[in-house]
Amino acid sequence: TTIAFDVSKRTHIQLKIYDLQGKEITTLLDEIKSKGHYKARLDAKDLPCGIYFYRLTAGDQNSTGKLVVVR
């Protein structure tokens, strides 16, 4: 699974994955990124099938999205 996002200026980025109960599964990114377009890859081979959420924090902006793992 790939999550694409844009960064409008150099800022600290955090990208975390959560299960339906809100438990943090993993942190994909926790670093400073320059302005640009990026993709983060989640290797879901060890995750059970189901619905997950990601939270992307870029400076003072947050966004969330849904991921579905199926096999």
XYZ file of C-alpha atoms in Angstrom:
71
model
C 0.000 0.000 0.000
C 1.319 3.416 -0.955
C 0.340 6.742 0.593
C 1.128 9.801 -1.530
C 1.294 13.309 -0.132
C 2.587 16.786 -0.931
C 4.652 19.031 1.317
C 4.228 22.767 0.673
C 7.310 23.847 2.648
C 10.130 22.280 4.648
C 8.491 20.830 7.743
C 8.419 17.924 10.173
C 6.311 15.021 8.883
C 4.790 12.181 10.882
C 2.854 9.375 9.246
C 1.346 6.801 11.596
C -0.910 3.790 11.052
C -3.703 2.860 13.493
C -6.130 -0.041 13.794
C -9.904 0.377 14.271
C -9.523 0.555 18.058
C -7.105 3.481 17.720
C -4.016 1.470 18.646
C -0.891 2.710 16.890
C 0.419 -0.049 14.616
C 3.513 1.611 13.175
C 5.182 4.903 12.309
C 6.087 5.100 8.626
C 7.677 8.559 8.727
C 8.992 10.823 11.452
C 11.384 13.229 9.791
C 11.837 16.630 8.218
C 10.974 16.814 4.525
C 11.544 19.586 2.003
C 8.846 20.914 -0.299
C 7.781 18.283 -2.831
C 5.696 15.213 -3.628
C 6.365 12.039 -1.646
C 5.163 8.460 -1.376
C 5.366 6.266 1.706
C 4.993 2.518 1.429
C 3.316 0.335 4.039
C 4.383 -3.302 3.897
C 1.134 -4.932 5.027
C 2.278 -8.550 4.698
C 2.332 -9.013 8.490
C -0.955 -7.194 9.127
C -4.213 -9.102 9.427
C -6.901 -8.312 6.865
C -9.023 -5.396 7.958
C -9.462 -1.648 8.028
C -6.716 0.692 9.184
C -6.329 4.448 9.345
C -3.354 6.683 8.728
C -2.697 10.087 10.224
C -0.381 12.448 8.412
C 0.891 15.420 10.402
C 2.808 18.096 8.533
C 3.661 21.011 10.781
C 0.316 22.276 12.081
C -1.784 20.441 9.466
C -3.316 16.975 9.938
C -5.043 14.633 7.547
C -6.411 11.140 7.933
C -7.295 8.383 5.530
C -8.504 4.806 5.458
C -6.570 1.747 4.314
C -8.078 -1.675 3.653
C -5.859 -4.754 3.813
C -7.238 -7.696 1.783
C -5.648 -10.845 0.483
